[in-house]
Coordinates of C-alpha atoms and ligand atoms in Angstrom, one line a residue:
X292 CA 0.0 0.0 0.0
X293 CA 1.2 3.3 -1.1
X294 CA 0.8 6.8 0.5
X295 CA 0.8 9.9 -1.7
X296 CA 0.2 13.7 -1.5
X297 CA -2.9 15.4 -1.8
X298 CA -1.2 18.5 -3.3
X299 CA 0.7 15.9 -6.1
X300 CA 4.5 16.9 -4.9
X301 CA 5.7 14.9 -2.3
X302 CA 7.2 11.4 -2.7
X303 CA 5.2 8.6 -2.4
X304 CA 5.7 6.8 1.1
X305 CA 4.9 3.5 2.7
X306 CA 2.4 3.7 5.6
X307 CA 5.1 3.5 8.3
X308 CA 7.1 6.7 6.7
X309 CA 3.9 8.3 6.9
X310 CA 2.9 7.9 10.2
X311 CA 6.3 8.6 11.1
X312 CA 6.5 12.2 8.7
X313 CA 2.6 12.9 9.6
X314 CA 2.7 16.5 6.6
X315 CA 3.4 15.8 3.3
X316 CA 6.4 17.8 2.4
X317 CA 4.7 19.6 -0.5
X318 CA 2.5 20.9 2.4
X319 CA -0.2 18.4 1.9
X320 CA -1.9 15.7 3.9
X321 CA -1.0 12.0 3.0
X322 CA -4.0 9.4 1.7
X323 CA -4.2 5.9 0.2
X324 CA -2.8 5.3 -3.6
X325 CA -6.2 3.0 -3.5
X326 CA -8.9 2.3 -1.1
X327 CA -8.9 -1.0 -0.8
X328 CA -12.7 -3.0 -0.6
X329 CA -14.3 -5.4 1.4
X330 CA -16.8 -7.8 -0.1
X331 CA -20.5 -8.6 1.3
X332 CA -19.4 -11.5 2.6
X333 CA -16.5 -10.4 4.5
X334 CA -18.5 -7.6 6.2
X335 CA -21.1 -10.2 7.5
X336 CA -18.4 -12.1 9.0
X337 CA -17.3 -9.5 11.2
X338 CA -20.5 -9.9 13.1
X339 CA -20.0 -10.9 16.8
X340 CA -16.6 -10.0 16.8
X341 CA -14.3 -8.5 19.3
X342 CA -13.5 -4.8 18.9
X343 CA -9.7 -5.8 18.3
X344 CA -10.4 -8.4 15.8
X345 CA -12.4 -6.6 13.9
X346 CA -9.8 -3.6 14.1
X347 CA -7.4 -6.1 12.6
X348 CA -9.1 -7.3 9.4
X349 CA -10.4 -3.5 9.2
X350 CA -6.9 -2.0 8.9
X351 CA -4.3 -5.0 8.1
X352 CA -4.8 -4.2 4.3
X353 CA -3.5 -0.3 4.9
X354 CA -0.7 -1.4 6.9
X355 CA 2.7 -2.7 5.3
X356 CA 4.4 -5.7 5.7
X357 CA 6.7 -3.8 8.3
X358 CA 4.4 -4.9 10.7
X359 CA 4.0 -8.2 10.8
X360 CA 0.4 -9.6 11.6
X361 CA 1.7 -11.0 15.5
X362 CA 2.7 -7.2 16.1
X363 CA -0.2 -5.5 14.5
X364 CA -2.5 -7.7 16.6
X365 CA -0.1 -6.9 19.8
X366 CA -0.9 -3.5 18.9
X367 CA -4.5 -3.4 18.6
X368 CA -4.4 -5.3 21.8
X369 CA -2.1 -3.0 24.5
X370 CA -4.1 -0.2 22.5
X371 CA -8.0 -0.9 24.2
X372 CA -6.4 -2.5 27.0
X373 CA -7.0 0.7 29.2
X374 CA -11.1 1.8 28.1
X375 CA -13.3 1.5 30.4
X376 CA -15.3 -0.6 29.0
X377 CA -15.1 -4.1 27.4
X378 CA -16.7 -3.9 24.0
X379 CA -14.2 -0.3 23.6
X380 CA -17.5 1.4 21.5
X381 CA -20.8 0.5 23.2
X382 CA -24.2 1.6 22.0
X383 CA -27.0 3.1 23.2
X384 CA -30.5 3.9 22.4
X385 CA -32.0 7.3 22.0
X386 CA -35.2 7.1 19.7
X387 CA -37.0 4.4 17.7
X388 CA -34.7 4.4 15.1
X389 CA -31.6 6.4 16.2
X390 CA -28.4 4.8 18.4
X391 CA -25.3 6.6 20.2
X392 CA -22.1 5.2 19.7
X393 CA -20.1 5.9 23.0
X394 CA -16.8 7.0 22.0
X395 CA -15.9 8.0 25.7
X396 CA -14.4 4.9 27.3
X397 CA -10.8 5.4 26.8
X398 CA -8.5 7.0 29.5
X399 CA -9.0 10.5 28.4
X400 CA -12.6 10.4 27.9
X401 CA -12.9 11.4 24.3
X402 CA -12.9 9.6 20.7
X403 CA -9.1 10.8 20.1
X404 CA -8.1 7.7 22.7
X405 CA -8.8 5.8 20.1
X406 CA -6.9 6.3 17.5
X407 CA -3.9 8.2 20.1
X408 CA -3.7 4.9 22.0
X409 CA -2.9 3.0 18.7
X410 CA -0.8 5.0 17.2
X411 CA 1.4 5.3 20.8
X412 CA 1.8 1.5 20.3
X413 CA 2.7 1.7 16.2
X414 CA 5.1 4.7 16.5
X415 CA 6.6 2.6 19.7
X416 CA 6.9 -0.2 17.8
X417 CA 8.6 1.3 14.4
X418 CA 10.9 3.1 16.1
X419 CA 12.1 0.0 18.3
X420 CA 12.7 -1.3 15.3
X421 CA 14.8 1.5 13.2
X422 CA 16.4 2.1 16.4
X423 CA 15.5 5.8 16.6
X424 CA 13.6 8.3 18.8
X425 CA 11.5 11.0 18.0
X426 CA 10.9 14.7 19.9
X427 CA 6.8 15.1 19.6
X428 CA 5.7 18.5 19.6
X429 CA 1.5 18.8 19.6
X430 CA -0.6 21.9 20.2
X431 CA -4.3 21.1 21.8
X432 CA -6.8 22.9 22.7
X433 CA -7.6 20.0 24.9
X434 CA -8.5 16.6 23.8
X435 CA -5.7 16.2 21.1
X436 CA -3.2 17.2 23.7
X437 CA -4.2 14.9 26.9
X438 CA -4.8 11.6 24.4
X439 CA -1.5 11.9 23.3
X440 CA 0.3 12.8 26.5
X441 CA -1.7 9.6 27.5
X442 CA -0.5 7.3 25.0
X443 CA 3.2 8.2 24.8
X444 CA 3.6 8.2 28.6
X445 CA 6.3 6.2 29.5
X446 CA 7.3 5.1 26.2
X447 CA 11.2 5.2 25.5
X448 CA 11.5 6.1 22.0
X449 CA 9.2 9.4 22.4
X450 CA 9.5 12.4 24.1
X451 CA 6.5 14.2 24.6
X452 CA 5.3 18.2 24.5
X453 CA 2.1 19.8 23.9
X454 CA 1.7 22.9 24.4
X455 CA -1.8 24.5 25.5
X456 CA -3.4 27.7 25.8
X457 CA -3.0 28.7 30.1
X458 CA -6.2 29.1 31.7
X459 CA -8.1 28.2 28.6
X460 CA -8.7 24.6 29.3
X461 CA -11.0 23.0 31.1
X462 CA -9.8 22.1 34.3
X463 CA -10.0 18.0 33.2
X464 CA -8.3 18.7 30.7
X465 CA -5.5 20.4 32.2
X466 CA -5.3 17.6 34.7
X467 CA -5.4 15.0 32.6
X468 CA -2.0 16.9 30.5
X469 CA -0.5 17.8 34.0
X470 CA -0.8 14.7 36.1
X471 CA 1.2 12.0 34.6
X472 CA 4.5 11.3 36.1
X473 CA 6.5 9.9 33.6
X474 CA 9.5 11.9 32.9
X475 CA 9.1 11.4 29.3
X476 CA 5.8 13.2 28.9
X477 CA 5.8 17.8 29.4
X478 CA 2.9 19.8 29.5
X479 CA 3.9 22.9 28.9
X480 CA 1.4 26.3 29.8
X481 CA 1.6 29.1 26.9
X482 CA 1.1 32.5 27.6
X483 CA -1.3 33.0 24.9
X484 CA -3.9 31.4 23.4
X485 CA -4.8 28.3 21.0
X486 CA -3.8 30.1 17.4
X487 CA -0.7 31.3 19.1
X488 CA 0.4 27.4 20.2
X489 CA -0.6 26.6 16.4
X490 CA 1.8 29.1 15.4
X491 CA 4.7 27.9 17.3
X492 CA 4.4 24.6 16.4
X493 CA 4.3 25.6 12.6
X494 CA 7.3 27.6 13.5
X495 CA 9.1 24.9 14.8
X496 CA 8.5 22.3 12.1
X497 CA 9.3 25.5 9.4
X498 CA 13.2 25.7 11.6
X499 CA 14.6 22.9 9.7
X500 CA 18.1 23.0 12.0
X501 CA 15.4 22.3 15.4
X502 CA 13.3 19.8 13.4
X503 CA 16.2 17.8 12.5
X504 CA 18.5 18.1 15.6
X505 CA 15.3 16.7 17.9
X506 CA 14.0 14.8 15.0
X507 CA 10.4 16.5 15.6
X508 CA 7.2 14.6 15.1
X509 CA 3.4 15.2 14.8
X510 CA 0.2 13.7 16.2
X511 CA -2.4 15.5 15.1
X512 CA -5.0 14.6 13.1
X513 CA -3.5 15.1 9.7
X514 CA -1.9 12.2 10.5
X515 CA -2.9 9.5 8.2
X516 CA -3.0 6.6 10.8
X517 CA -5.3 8.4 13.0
X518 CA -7.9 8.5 10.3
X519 CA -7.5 4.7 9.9
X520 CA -7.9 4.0 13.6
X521 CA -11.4 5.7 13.3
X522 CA -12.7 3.8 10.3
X523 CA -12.8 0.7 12.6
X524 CA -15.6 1.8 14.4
X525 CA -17.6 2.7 11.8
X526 CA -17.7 -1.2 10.8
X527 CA -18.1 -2.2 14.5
X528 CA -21.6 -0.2 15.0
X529 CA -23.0 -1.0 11.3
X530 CA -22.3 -4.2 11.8
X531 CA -24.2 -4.4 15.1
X532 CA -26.9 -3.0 13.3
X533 CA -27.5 -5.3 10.9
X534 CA -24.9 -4.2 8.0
X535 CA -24.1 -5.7 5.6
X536 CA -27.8 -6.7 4.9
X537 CA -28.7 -3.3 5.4
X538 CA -28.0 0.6 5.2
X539 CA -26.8 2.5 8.5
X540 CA -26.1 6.2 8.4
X541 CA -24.1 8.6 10.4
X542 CA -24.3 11.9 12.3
X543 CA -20.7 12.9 13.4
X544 CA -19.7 16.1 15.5
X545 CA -17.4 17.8 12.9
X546 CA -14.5 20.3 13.3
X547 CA -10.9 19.4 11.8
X548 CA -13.2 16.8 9.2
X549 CA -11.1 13.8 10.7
X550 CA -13.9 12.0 12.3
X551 CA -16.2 11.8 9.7
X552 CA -13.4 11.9 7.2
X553 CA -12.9 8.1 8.7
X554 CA -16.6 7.3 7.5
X555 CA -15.7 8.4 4.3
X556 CA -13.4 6.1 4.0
X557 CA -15.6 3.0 5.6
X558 CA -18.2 3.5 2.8
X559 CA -15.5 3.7 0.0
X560 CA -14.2 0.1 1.6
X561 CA -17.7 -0.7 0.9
X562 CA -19.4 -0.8 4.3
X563 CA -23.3 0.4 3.2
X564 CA -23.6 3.6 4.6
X565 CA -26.6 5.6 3.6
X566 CA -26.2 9.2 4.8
X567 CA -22.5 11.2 6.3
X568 CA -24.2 13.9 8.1
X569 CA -21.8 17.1 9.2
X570 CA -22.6 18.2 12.4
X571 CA -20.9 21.7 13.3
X572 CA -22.2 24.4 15.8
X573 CA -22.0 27.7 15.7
X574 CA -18.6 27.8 14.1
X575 CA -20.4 26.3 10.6
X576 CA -18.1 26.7 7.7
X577 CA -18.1 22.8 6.8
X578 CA -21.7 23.2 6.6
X579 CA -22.0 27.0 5.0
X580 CA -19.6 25.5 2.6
X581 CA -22.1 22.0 1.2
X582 CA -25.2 25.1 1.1
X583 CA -23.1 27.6 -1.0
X584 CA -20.2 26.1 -2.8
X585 CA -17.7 28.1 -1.3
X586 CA -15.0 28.1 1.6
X587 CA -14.9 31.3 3.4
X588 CA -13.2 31.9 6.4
X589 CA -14.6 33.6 9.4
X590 CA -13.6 34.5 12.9
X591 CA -13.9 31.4 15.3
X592 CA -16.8 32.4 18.0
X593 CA -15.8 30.3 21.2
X594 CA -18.5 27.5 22.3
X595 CA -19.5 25.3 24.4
X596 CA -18.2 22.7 22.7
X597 CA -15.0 23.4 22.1
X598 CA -13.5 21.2 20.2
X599 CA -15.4 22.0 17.4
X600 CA -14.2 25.8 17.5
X601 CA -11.9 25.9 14.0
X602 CA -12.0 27.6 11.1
X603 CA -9.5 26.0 8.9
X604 CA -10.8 22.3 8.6
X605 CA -7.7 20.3 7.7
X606 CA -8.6 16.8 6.4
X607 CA -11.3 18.6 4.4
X608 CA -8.5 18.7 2.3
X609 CA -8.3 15.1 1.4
X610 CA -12.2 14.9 0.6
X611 CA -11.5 17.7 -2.0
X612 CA -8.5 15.5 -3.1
X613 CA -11.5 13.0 -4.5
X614 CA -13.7 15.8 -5.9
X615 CA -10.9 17.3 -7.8
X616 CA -10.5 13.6 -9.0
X617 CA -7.1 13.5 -7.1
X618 CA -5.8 16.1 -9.2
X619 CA -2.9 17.8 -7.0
X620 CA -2.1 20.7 -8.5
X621 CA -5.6 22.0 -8.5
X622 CA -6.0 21.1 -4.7
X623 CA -2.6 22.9 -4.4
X624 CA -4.4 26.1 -5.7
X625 CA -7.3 26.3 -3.3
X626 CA -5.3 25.7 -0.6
X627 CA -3.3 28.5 -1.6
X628 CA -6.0 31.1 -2.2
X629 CA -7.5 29.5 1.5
X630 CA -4.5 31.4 3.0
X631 CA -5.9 34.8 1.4
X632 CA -9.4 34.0 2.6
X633 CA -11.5 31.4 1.2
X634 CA -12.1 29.6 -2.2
X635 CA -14.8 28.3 -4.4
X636 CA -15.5 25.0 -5.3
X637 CA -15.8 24.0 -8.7
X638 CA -19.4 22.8 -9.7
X639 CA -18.0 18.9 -10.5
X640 CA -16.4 18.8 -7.3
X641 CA -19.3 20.3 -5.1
X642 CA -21.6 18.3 -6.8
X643 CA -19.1 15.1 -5.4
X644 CA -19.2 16.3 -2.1
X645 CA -23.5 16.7 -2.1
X646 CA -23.6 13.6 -3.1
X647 CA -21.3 12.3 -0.1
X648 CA -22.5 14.3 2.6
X649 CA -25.2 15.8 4.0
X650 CA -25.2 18.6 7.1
X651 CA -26.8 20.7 9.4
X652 CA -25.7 23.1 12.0
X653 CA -27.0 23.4 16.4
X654 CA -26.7 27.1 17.7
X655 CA -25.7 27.4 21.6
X656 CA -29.2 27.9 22.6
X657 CA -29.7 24.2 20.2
X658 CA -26.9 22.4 22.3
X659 CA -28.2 23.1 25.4
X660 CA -31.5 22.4 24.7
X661 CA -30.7 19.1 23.1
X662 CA -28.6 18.3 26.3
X663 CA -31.7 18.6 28.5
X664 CA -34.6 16.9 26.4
X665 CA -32.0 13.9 25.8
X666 CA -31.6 14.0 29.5
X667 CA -35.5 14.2 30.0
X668 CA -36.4 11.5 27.7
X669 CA -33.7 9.0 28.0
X670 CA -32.0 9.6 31.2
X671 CA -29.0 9.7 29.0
X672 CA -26.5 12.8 29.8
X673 CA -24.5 13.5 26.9
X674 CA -21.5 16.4 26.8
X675 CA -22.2 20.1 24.4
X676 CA -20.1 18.1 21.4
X677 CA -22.5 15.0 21.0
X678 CA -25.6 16.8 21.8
X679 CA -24.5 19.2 18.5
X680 CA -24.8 15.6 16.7
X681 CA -28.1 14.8 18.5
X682 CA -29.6 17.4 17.1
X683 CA -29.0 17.6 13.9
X684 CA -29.4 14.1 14.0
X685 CA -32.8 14.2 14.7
X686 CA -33.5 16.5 11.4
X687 CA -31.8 13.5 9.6
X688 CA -34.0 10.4 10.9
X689 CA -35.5 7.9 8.1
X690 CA -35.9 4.5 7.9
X691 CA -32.4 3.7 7.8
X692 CA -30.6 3.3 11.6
X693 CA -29.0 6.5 12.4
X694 CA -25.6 6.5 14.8
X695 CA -24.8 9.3 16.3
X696 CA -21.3 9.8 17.8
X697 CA -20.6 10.6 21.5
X698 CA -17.2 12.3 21.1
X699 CA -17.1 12.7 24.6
X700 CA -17.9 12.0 28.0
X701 CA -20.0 14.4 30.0
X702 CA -17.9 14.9 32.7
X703 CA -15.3 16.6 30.7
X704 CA -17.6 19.3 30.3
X705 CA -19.3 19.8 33.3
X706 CA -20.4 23.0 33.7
X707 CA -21.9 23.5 30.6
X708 CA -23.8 20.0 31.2
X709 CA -24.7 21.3 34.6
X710 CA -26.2 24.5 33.1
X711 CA -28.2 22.7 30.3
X712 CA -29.6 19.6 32.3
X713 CA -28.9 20.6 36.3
X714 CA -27.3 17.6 36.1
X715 CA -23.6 17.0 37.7
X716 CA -21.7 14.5 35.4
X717 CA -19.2 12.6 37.6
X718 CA -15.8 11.0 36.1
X719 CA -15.9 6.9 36.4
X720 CA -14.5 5.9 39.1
X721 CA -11.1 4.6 37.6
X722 CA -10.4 8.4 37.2
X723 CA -12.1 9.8 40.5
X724 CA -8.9 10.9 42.1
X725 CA -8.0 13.3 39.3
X726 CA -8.6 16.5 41.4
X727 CA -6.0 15.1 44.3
X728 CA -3.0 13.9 41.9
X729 CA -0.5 16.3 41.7
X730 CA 0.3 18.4 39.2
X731 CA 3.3 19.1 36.9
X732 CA 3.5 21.9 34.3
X733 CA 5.7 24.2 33.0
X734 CA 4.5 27.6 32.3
X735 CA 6.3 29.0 28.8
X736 CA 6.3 32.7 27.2
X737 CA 4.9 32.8 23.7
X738 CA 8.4 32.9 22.0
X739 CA 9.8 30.6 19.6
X740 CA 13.6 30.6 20.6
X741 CA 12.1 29.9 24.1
X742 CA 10.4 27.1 23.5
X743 CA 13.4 25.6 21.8
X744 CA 15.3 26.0 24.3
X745 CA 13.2 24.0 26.8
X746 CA 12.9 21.4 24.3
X747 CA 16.0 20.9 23.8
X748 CA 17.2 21.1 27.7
X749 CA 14.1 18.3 28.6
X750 CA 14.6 16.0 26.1
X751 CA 16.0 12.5 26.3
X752 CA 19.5 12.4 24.1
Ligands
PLP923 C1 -11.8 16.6 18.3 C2 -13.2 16.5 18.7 C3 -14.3 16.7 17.8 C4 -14.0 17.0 16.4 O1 -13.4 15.9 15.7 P1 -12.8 16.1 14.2 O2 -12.1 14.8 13.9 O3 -11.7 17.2 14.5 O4 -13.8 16.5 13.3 C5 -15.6 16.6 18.3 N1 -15.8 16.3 19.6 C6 -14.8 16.2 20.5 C7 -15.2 15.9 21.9 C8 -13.5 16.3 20.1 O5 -12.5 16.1 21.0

């Protein structure tokens, strides 16, 4: 299986090189030469399955021979080890026709465990074997950062640093970046906020003398094997629900595209999903951009769900990869006249993506409705990101299963879930201590030079 550019440039790679290189040095994002497809038959056999099993026969055909199948499946295994729960992505009923998928068993409490927690285990794993170690640099707004500080902690081939907004996390998700132990693993306070830790860590990837000299590495989602992690759960729900003998659709809380990018990819291996529905709040330029046919950047309004807060959807670009009929050089062009503002999408390609998706958008005063009646009608209490997919969920019902996804668990947003529902969300009990562990954290000024500097003194030669 080969790896190649989205903007056309960069060389081709193998899947390990590019998980290992995460962007594309032409400046895009890395997808699969081919998508390879699972038969009718294969899908129905996947019914009764474990989670990692399933996660095995999902993703072997993306992975190279670099990992043999023993260490793939040790992998997948050391991966889920940690969730909460036993069948990793349980289900739920909301409505006659409509099921959450719970994506909030891992240790962080969010979706991003899922696909962080593997690729912990892979990047362990390759680098073991090339003998090398790698300096990972992430910025978070909240959940990217404490996954990954998570799933590298304690590793021996990584070093560790995210670097988050101070004071503009919620506090479980500071504590979740500040409490670990393990000397490999830095959370490190920015005086500034979220687009300024962005900035730095373009900064540092652009000073080719520090990226080589730590040999710097990236986790977020443009990295190909965190899309693949997610397309296994996709298979795991539909399956439950009756597929492949019949249709399933999707509602999926949208805001870098990564997520639903994932089912994208699960219907193109031929899993028989009817509708992809967007789900963004307030902060709606995935969905503004299926209604009008072009992408226009506006100021990011902060939420109540966060993580959804972006303006510059990254793995939107691999989507317009396929419109565009995987021509680079065209892709190339929007992304250029993104920088300047926006761009319109030609009619073929918006045409493609209508036919792919469909979306709809849940204002603040939406969310927090949502959050109560799902409360009052189904006991369930769901966190400001899922209950964006509830509702436009519900304007989406049909005679086809719908599956929402819970990105997160409640209690990582608490106060806005207290305000909606009156409802206090506690942590599971695994993680009830989190307010009495210590913390560790270093608190950095905004400056590039700075920041290298501490990276260079904390890091394991
Ligand atoms: C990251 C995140 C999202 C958005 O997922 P994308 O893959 O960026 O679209 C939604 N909800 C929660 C809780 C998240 O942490």
């Amino acid at each position: 299986m080969k790896y190649v550019s989205t903007r056309g440039t960069a060389p081709e790679l193998k899947f390990e090189e590019a998980m290992l290189t995460g962007l594309a040095r032409d400046g895009g994002l890395y997808v699969p030469e081919t998508v390879p497809t699972m038969s009718h038959d294969e899908i129905a056999a996947l019914a009764g399955q474990s989670y990692e099993d399933v996660a095995f026969t999902v993703m072997r055909p993306f992975i190279g021979a670099e990992f043999p199948d023993g260490q793939l499946k040790s992998c997948i295994r050391h991966a889920y080890e940690g969730f909460g729960h036993s069948v990793r992505a349980p289900m739920v009923q909301l409505g006659p026709n409509h099921f959450l998928l719970e994506l909030f068993h891992g240790p962080t409490l969010a979706f991003k465990d899922f696909a962080m927690q593997l690729i912990g285990q892979l990047f362990q794993g390759a680098l073991e074997r090339r003998g090398e170690k790698v300096t990972i640099v992430g910025a978070t707004s909240g959940d990217t950062g404490s996954a990954a500080i998570e799933a590298f902690r304690g590793l021996d081939n990584v070093d560790v640093f995210i670097l988050f907004p101070d004071g503009r996390v919620s506090e479980v998700q500071r504590r979740q970046m500040t409490t670990p132990s393990e000397g490999n693993v830095h959370a490190l306070a920015v005086e500034g906020d979220f687009d300024d830790c962005q900035a730095k860590l373009k900064d540092m990837f652009n000073d080719f003398e520090f990226r080589d000299e730590v040999r710097l590495a990236g986790v977020n989602s443009i990295n190909w094997a965190r899309v693949l992690a997610q397309v296994v759960y996709y298979f795991t729900s539909a399956v439950a629900l009756g597929a492949p003998h019949r249709e399933v659709s999707f509602t999926v809380p949208t805001g870098n595209f990564g997520d639903i990018f994932a089912g994208y990819i699960a219907r193109a291996m031929g899993l028989p999903i009817r509708d992809l529905v967007i789900a963004t709040n307030q902060n709606d330029i995935l969905h503004r951009t299926l209604e009008t046919g072009a992408y226009t950047k506006a100021g990011v309004t902060p939420s109540i769900s966060p993580s959804m807060d972006i303006q510059v959807s990254s793995n939107f670009e691999r989507v317009l990869f396929d419109a565009y009929g995987r021509d680079g050089a065209v892709v190339a062009e929007q992304m250029a006249d993104l920088a300047s503002g926006g761009f319109t999408i030609s009619q073929g390609a918006i045409d493609f993506l209508r036919g792919q998706f469909k979306s709809g958008r849940a204002s603040e005063d939406e969310t927090m409705a949502t959050i109560k009646t799902t409360y009052d009608t189904t006991g369930e209490v769901i966190c400001p990101h899922t209950a964006v997919g509830v509702k436009v969920a519900n304007e989406h019902l049909s005679e086809v299963p719908m599956v929402t996804l819970a990105t997160a668990h409640p209690a990582k947003f608490p106060a806005a879930v207290k305000d909606a529902c009156g409802r206090d969300a506690a942590l599971p009990p695994r993680m009830s201590d989190l307010f009495e562990r210590e913390e560790r954290v270093t608190k950095v000024p905004n400056d590039l030079v700075a920041l290298e500097t501490l990276i260079r003194s904390k890091r394991r030669a």
